[in-house]
Short mmCIF file of C-alpha atoms in Angstrom, two decimals:
data_model
loop_
_atom_site.label_atom_id
_atom_site.label_comp_id
_atom_site.label_asym_id
_atom_site.label_seq_id
_atom_site.Cartn_x
_atom_site.Cartn_y
_atom_site.Cartn_z
CA UNK A 270 -30.79 14.29 10.38
CA UNK A 271 -27.93 12.44 12.03
CA UNK A 272 -30.99 9.88 12.73
CA UNK A 273 -30.95 9.30 8.67
CA UNK A 274 -27.19 8.00 8.95
CA UNK A 275 -26.98 4.24 8.95
CA UNK A 276 -26.32 3.21 12.49
CA UNK A 277 -23.19 1.44 11.88
CA UNK A 278 -21.08 4.36 10.27
CA UNK A 279 -22.45 6.02 12.93
CA UNK A 280 -20.09 4.26 15.22
CA UNK A 281 -17.15 3.16 13.64
CA UNK A 282 -14.16 5.06 13.31
CA UNK A 283 -12.97 7.47 10.94
CA UNK A 284 -9.36 6.12 8.55
CA UNK A 285 -7.34 8.59 9.59
CA UNK A 286 -4.39 9.51 6.53
CA UNK A 287 -1.67 11.23 6.78
CA UNK A 288 -1.57 15.15 7.25
CA UNK A 289 -0.55 16.24 3.74
CA UNK A 290 3.07 18.03 4.05
CA UNK A 291 2.70 21.58 3.49
CA UNK A 292 -0.14 21.45 6.45
CA UNK A 293 2.52 19.88 8.34
CA UNK A 294 4.84 22.41 7.50
CA UNK A 295 2.37 25.51 8.11
CA UNK A 296 1.31 23.74 11.66
CA UNK A 297 5.58 23.54 12.40
CA UNK A 298 6.45 26.74 11.26
CA UNK A 299 9.36 24.83 8.92
CA UNK A 300 9.62 26.07 4.84
CA UNK A 301 8.81 22.86 3.26
CA UNK A 302 12.23 22.59 0.94
CA UNK A 303 13.80 22.55 4.66
CA UNK A 304 11.69 19.22 6.23
CA UNK A 305 12.42 15.82 5.42
CA UNK A 306 9.14 13.83 4.39
CA UNK A 307 9.26 9.93 5.28
CA UNK A 308 6.06 9.11 6.24
CA UNK A 309 3.82 7.97 3.87
CA UNK A 310 5.94 5.59 1.29
CA UNK A 311 6.01 7.96 -1.43
CA UNK A 312 8.17 8.04 -4.29
CA UNK A 313 11.32 10.42 -3.56
CA UNK A 314 12.24 10.67 -6.93
CA UNK A 315 8.41 11.72 -8.14
CA UNK A 316 7.04 11.45 -11.82
CA UNK A 317 9.28 10.93 -14.29
CA UNK A 318 9.98 13.57 -16.94
CA UNK A 319 8.31 11.70 -19.62
CA UNK A 320 5.56 11.58 -17.41
CA UNK A 321 5.58 15.12 -16.85
CA UNK A 322 6.16 16.36 -20.71
CA UNK A 323 2.91 14.06 -21.79
CA UNK A 324 0.62 16.15 -19.02
CA UNK A 325 1.65 19.41 -20.44
CA UNK A 326 0.90 18.76 -23.60
CA UNK A 327 -2.80 16.17 -22.47
CA UNK A 328 -4.84 17.27 -25.69
CA UNK A 329 -8.79 15.89 -24.11
CA UNK A 330 -8.79 17.19 -21.03
CA UNK A 331 -11.95 18.31 -21.43
CA UNK A 332 -13.76 14.84 -22.53
CA UNK A 333 -14.40 12.60 -20.10
CA UNK A 334 -12.05 10.00 -19.65
CA UNK A 335 -12.24 6.26 -20.75
CA UNK A 336 -14.15 4.54 -18.77
CA UNK A 337 -12.76 0.95 -19.32
CA UNK A 338 -8.83 2.61 -19.36
CA UNK A 339 -8.44 0.52 -22.66
CA UNK A 340 -4.66 1.44 -23.92
CA UNK A 341 -3.65 1.33 -19.85
CA UNK A 342 -5.05 -2.34 -19.81
CA UNK A 343 -3.38 -2.79 -22.94
CA UNK A 344 0.16 -1.36 -21.28
CA UNK A 345 -0.37 -3.00 -18.42
CA UNK A 346 -1.17 -6.63 -20.13
CA UNK A 347 1.93 -6.20 -21.51
CA UNK A 348 3.49 -5.43 -18.58
CA UNK A 349 2.42 -8.29 -16.05
CA UNK A 350 1.55 -10.83 -17.88
CA UNK A 351 -2.35 -10.57 -17.39
CA UNK A 352 -4.26 -10.42 -20.61
CA UNK A 353 -6.08 -7.37 -20.09
CA UNK A 354 -9.79 -8.82 -20.15
CA UNK A 355 -8.85 -10.20 -16.40
CA UNK A 356 -7.57 -5.92 -15.56
CA UNK A 357 -9.73 -3.34 -13.77
CA UNK A 358 -7.91 0.30 -13.08
CA UNK A 359 -8.58 2.37 -10.41
CA UNK A 360 -8.39 5.26 -8.74
CA UNK A 361 -5.79 4.30 -6.96
CA UNK A 362 -6.07 0.78 -5.12
CA UNK A 363 -8.20 1.84 -2.19
CA UNK A 364 -10.87 2.36 -4.63
CA UNK A 365 -10.57 -1.28 -5.80
CA UNK A 366 -10.83 -2.40 -2.29
CA UNK A 367 -13.67 -0.57 -2.19
CA UNK A 368 -15.81 -1.83 -5.24
CA UNK A 369 -14.13 -5.36 -3.69
CA UNK A 370 -16.22 -5.35 -0.28
CA UNK A 371 -19.00 -3.77 -2.59
CA UNK A 372 -19.39 -6.85 -4.53
CA UNK A 373 -18.44 -10.03 -1.93
CA UNK A 374 -19.85 -8.40 1.22
CA UNK A 375 -23.76 -7.86 2.65
CA UNK A 376 -24.12 -6.85 6.29
CA UNK A 377 -23.32 -9.72 9.09
CA UNK A 378 -20.26 -10.88 6.66
CA UNK A 379 -17.13 -12.09 8.14
CA UNK A 380 -13.77 -10.28 6.79
CA UNK A 381 -10.71 -11.67 7.68
CA UNK A 382 -7.85 -9.39 8.67
CA UNK A 383 -3.84 -9.96 9.54
CA UNK A 384 -3.09 -6.59 11.70
CA UNK A 385 -0.79 -4.65 11.90
CA UNK A 386 -1.58 -5.00 8.49
CA UNK A 387 -2.59 -1.69 6.01
CA UNK A 388 -6.04 0.34 7.75
CA UNK A 389 -8.03 0.38 4.42
CA UNK A 390 -8.92 -3.37 4.71
CA UNK A 391 -10.88 -2.98 7.58
CA UNK A 392 -12.13 0.22 7.35
CA UNK A 393 -14.12 -0.75 3.46
CA UNK A 394 -15.47 -4.07 5.65
CA UNK A 395 -16.60 -1.85 8.23
CA UNK A 396 -18.41 0.76 5.79
CA UNK A 397 -19.97 -2.82 4.06
CA UNK A 398 -21.62 -3.13 7.78
CA UNK A 399 -19.67 -5.99 7.60
CA UNK A 400 -17.89 -8.57 10.75
CA UNK A 401 -14.30 -7.98 10.81
CA UNK A 402 -12.08 -10.84 12.49
CA UNK A 403 -8.40 -10.08 12.96
CA UNK A 404 -5.99 -12.79 13.35
CA UNK A 405 -2.87 -11.36 14.44
CA UNK A 406 0.55 -11.73 13.09
CA UNK A 407 3.53 -13.30 14.89
CA UNK A 408 5.92 -10.59 16.72
CA UNK A 409 8.41 -11.07 13.86
CA UNK A 410 5.20 -9.96 11.20
CA UNK A 411 4.49 -13.57 9.91
CA UNK A 412 0.80 -14.98 9.76
CA UNK A 413 -0.26 -17.48 12.32
CA UNK A 414 -1.73 -19.67 9.10
CA UNK A 415 -2.97 -22.52 11.13
CA UNK A 416 -4.89 -19.85 13.08
CA UNK A 417 -6.65 -18.41 9.51
CA UNK A 418 -7.42 -22.09 8.54
CA UNK A 419 -9.13 -22.39 12.30
CA UNK A 420 -11.14 -19.20 12.22
CA UNK A 421 -12.09 -19.81 8.02
CA UNK A 422 -13.58 -23.52 9.05
CA UNK A 423 -14.99 -21.85 12.02
CA UNK A 424 -16.21 -18.66 10.71
CA UNK A 425 -16.68 -19.10 6.69
CA UNK A 426 -15.32 -15.53 6.00
CA UNK A 427 -16.32 -14.21 2.74
CA UNK A 428 -12.96 -12.83 2.04
CA UNK A 429 -9.68 -13.10 3.60
CA UNK A 430 -7.11 -9.42 3.36
CA UNK A 431 -3.30 -9.61 2.75
CA UNK A 432 -0.46 -7.43 1.67
CA UNK A 433 2.73 -8.58 0.30
CA UNK A 434 5.12 -6.80 1.29
CA UNK A 435 3.00 -5.98 4.28
CA UNK A 436 2.62 -2.35 5.55
CA UNK A 437 4.25 -1.75 8.03
CA UNK A 438 7.03 -4.49 8.39
CA UNK A 439 7.70 -5.05 4.38
CA UNK A 440 7.61 -8.66 4.66
CA UNK A 441 6.79 -10.97 1.97
CA UNK A 442 4.52 -13.81 1.77
CA UNK A 443 6.00 -17.11 0.29
CA UNK A 444 4.49 -19.08 -2.75
CA UNK A 445 4.31 -22.21 -0.06
CA UNK A 446 2.14 -20.13 2.57
CA UNK A 447 0.02 -18.12 -0.24
CA UNK A 448 -1.13 -21.70 -2.31
CA UNK A 449 -1.79 -23.21 1.38
CA UNK A 450 -4.32 -20.20 2.14
CA UNK A 451 -5.51 -20.38 -0.88
CA UNK A 452 -7.33 -23.81 -0.42
CA UNK A 453 -9.33 -22.38 1.66
CA UNK A 454 -13.13 -21.93 0.78
CA UNK A 455 -12.37 -18.00 1.04
CA UNK A 456 -11.57 -14.80 -1.75
CA UNK A 457 -7.91 -14.45 -0.79
CA UNK A 458 -6.84 -10.14 -2.36
CA UNK A 459 -3.55 -9.82 -1.74
CA UNK A 460 -2.11 -6.35 -2.50
CA UNK A 461 1.12 -6.22 -3.94
CA UNK A 462 1.79 -2.58 -3.47
CA UNK A 463 5.17 -2.80 -3.16
CA UNK A 464 6.10 -5.58 -5.11
CA UNK A 465 8.12 -3.55 -7.32
CA UNK A 466 10.72 -3.15 -4.49
CA UNK A 467 10.86 -6.90 -3.42
CA UNK A 468 13.12 -9.47 -5.59
CA UNK A 469 11.61 -9.86 -8.85
CA UNK A 470 9.84 -13.33 -8.81
CA UNK A 471 7.85 -12.35 -5.86
CA UNK A 472 4.80 -11.03 -7.19
CA UNK A 473 1.97 -13.39 -7.52
CA UNK A 474 -0.32 -11.02 -10.39
CA UNK A 475 -0.42 -14.46 -12.72
CA UNK A 476 -1.39 -17.01 -10.43
CA UNK A 477 -4.89 -15.08 -10.50
CA UNK A 478 -5.21 -17.20 -13.93
CA UNK A 479 -4.36 -20.22 -12.15
CA UNK A 480 -7.02 -19.66 -9.05
CA UNK A 481 -10.61 -18.74 -8.67
CA UNK A 482 -10.77 -17.00 -5.40
CA UNK A 483 -7.06 -15.04 -6.19
CA UNK A 484 -7.09 -10.70 -6.49
CA UNK A 485 -4.06 -9.19 -6.94
CA UNK A 486 -3.96 -5.39 -6.29
CA UNK A 487 -0.98 -2.66 -7.18
CA UNK A 488 -0.43 0.77 -7.72
CA UNK A 489 1.50 3.34 -9.49
CA UNK A 490 1.22 5.56 -6.38
CA UNK A 491 5.17 3.77 -5.49
CA UNK A 492 6.79 2.46 -7.79
CA UNK A 493 6.11 5.36 -10.64
CA UNK A 494 5.53 8.09 -8.08
CA UNK A 495 2.13 9.34 -9.37
CA UNK A 496 0.60 8.67 -5.35
CA UNK A 497 -1.29 12.34 -6.05
CA UNK A 498 -2.85 11.43 -9.03
CA UNK A 499 -4.52 8.53 -7.90
CA UNK A 500 -4.16 5.38 -10.29
CA UNK A 501 -4.00 1.49 -9.31
CA UNK A 502 -5.30 -1.30 -11.00
CA UNK A 503 -6.07 -5.59 -9.92
CA UNK A 504 -5.61 -8.70 -11.34
CA UNK A 505 -9.47 -10.78 -10.95
CA UNK A 506 -10.42 -13.99 -11.93
CA UNK A 507 -12.20 -13.31 -15.14
CA UNK A 508 -15.64 -14.79 -14.27
CA UNK A 509 -15.53 -11.77 -11.66
CA UNK A 510 -15.14 -9.12 -14.36
CA UNK A 511 -18.55 -8.98 -15.47
CA UNK A 512 -20.20 -8.01 -12.07
CA UNK A 513 -17.06 -5.95 -11.10
CA UNK A 514 -18.05 -3.62 -14.12
CA UNK A 515 -20.98 -2.68 -13.21
CA UNK A 516 -20.53 -1.51 -10.08
CA UNK A 517 -18.17 0.47 -11.03
CA UNK A 518 -17.72 4.49 -11.51
CA UNK A 519 -18.32 5.14 -15.07
CA UNK A 520 -15.42 7.93 -15.10
CA UNK A 521 -13.21 6.68 -12.26
CA UNK A 522 -9.96 7.17 -13.16
CA UNK A 523 -8.76 10.89 -14.87
CA UNK A 524 -7.22 11.06 -18.43
CA UNK A 525 -4.32 12.73 -16.78
CA UNK A 526 -4.43 9.54 -14.58
CA UNK A 527 -4.49 7.34 -17.45
CA UNK A 528 -2.12 8.56 -19.37
CA UNK A 529 0.82 9.37 -16.89
CA UNK A 530 0.58 5.45 -15.85
CA UNK A 531 0.68 4.38 -19.42
CA UNK A 532 3.65 6.76 -20.47
CA UNK A 533 5.23 5.62 -17.41
CA UNK A 534 4.60 2.20 -18.53
CA UNK A 535 6.29 3.17 -21.67
CA UNK A 536 9.47 3.92 -19.49
CA UNK A 537 9.72 1.88 -17.56
CA UNK A 538 13.38 0.80 -17.36
CA UNK A 539 14.40 4.68 -16.06
CA UNK A 540 11.63 3.53 -13.14
CA UNK A 541 13.56 0.32 -12.51
CA UNK A 542 16.99 2.17 -12.35
CA UNK A 543 14.79 4.24 -9.77
CA UNK A 544 13.23 1.83 -8.12
CA UNK A 545 17.04 0.08 -7.96
CA UNK A 546 18.45 2.83 -6.27
CA UNK A 547 15.52 3.23 -3.72
CA UNK A 548 16.28 -0.57 -2.95
CA UNK A 549 20.25 0.33 -2.24
CA UNK A 550 19.63 3.40 0.42
CA UNK A 551 16.89 1.12 2.09
CA UNK A 552 19.63 -2.03 2.75
CA UNK A 553 22.26 0.47 3.37
CA UNK A 554 19.96 2.64 5.65
CA UNK A 555 19.39 -0.38 7.22
CA UNK A 556 22.81 -1.29 8.33
CA UNK A 557 23.05 2.14 9.67
CA UNK A 558 20.26 1.96 11.59
CA UNK A 559 21.05 -1.25 12.90
CA UNK A 560 24.13 1.18 15.19
CA UNK A 561 21.52 3.54 17.17
CA UNK A 562 21.42 1.70 20.05
CA UNK A 563 17.76 2.81 20.54
CA UNK A 564 16.43 0.99 17.74
CA UNK A 565 16.02 -2.43 16.47
CA UNK A 566 14.85 -2.32 12.86
CA UNK A 567 13.24 -5.14 10.53
CA UNK A 568 14.03 -6.02 7.24
CA UNK A 569 12.10 -5.18 4.80
CA UNK A 570 11.03 -5.64 0.95
CA UNK A 571 9.86 -2.07 0.42
CA UNK A 572 10.45 1.18 0.54
CA UNK A 573 10.08 1.59 3.62
CA UNK A 574 11.82 0.03 7.03
CA UNK A 575 9.98 -0.86 10.20
CA UNK A 576 12.15 0.30 13.59
CA UNK A 577 11.03 -0.15 17.38
CA UNK A 578 12.21 1.84 19.79
CA UNK A 579 13.43 -0.32 22.25
CA UNK A 580 15.02 2.58 24.65
CA UNK A 581 12.72 5.73 25.82
CA UNK A 582 8.95 5.82 23.74
CA UNK A 583 8.26 6.07 19.97
CA UNK A 584 5.63 8.62 20.15
CA UNK A 585 8.59 11.36 21.76
CA UNK A 586 11.28 10.21 19.43
CA UNK A 587 8.52 11.01 16.68
CA UNK A 588 8.04 14.32 18.42
CA UNK A 589 11.14 14.92 18.54
CA UNK A 590 12.28 14.61 14.67
CA UNK A 591 8.98 16.45 13.53
CA UNK A 592 10.26 19.24 15.59
CA UNK A 593 13.48 19.76 13.20
CA UNK A 594 11.70 19.24 10.51
CA UNK A 595 11.56 15.42 9.50
CA UNK A 596 8.75 13.13 9.30
CA UNK A 597 7.96 10.07 9.78
CA UNK A 598 5.20 7.35 11.08
CA UNK A 599 4.53 6.95 14.64
CA UNK A 600 2.24 3.86 15.53
CA UNK A 601 1.13 2.73 19.38
CA UNK A 602 -1.46 0.33 18.26
CA UNK A 603 -2.23 -3.25 18.89
CA UNK A 604 0.71 -4.99 18.04
CA UNK A 605 2.52 -1.66 17.27
CA UNK A 606 3.77 -0.30 20.27
CA UNK A 607 6.72 2.20 20.56
CA UNK A 608 7.30 1.20 16.90
CA UNK A 609 8.13 4.01 13.79
CA UNK A 610 8.02 3.41 10.30
CA UNK A 611 10.86 5.57 8.27
CA UNK A 612 10.45 5.61 3.97
CA UNK A 613 12.92 5.75 2.18
CA UNK A 614 14.22 8.70 0.57
CA UNK A 615 17.37 10.11 -1.41
CA UNK A 616 20.53 9.16 -0.23
CA UNK A 617 21.32 12.43 0.94
CA UNK A 618 18.14 12.73 2.58
CA UNK A 619 19.00 8.65 4.73
CA UNK A 620 22.25 10.59 5.25
CA UNK A 621 20.59 13.52 6.90
CA UNK A 622 18.63 11.25 8.72
CA UNK A 623 21.07 9.31 10.19
CA UNK A 624 23.39 12.24 11.55
CA UNK A 625 20.04 13.43 12.97
CA UNK A 626 19.09 10.07 14.70
CA UNK A 627 22.75 9.48 15.85
CA UNK A 628 23.20 13.12 17.43
CA UNK A 629 19.85 13.49 19.35
CA UNK A 630 20.50 13.01 23.21
CA UNK A 631 17.79 9.91 23.04
CA UNK A 632 16.31 8.68 25.33
CA UNK A 633 16.09 11.87 27.39
#
């Protein structure tokens, strides 16, 4: 049977997600309530009580969901300033990334990525048998804009994937840089999964009304604490919407996910207060990390902080923390040798981690 599997799928690498919390706890022999999960950029406060209440009262779980997520798109239009006819809701932003690849890419087409960045961009491109052309970021994680321009002229890619704030470093793309890239003959997909943790003027979602080649993606996973329900959305040029509706799965976003996201938007003032607490914790944690002699933290506009391990090895630090019930993300890939990324939790969780970092006999 394997002979019938498409050849490029046989050869491609699998995407490696973070292990589920309860699985890692069982492996370590530590009860979940004694662990710190700071490895996947989830919201430490979880869903709002109003969201949990609405989910407990759902009346139509036995009925298929609205295939167009109409009520949610109306609420998103009011929140983003982008008309509903430009918006599509997906089972997480990941589904929309996959739809974009299905929409544009044929085997052999070129796609540009700018690693280190979110691995899903290259993953969906490989699924479509596209050619992934990586244009590595500089040592400070800024984009090599001139190299992108030269590659677009030489390779004629269809899609350029970018993230702002970028994962894993948390850096933003400036308006001037984005406008320069939008002048290129390529579809620019801007992933704003972490944008609510950045300064208010950082989003470019309304620019989709001005630029025919700009797509902006967002998610409820980080800001609204709904990672487990899988709900995200995208703002697209209006001309593309008829094609997206053709290829989208009809019942892709569950009744629960649509309702949870809609109720979260109704109570976004409370979400903003939680966001402010996370940002304050991030800034305080960054200041304290700078005093840890074996870590070099990078400034971030997201809900995580990337650190280079400058003494010892990141692998050793990762395993040492894990043995103590602290989960952080470890990287050892091109451009990310000896790095860890730490999600921002509640202030008491960050203080517990700081105390652990200060007490470690590290490097060994």
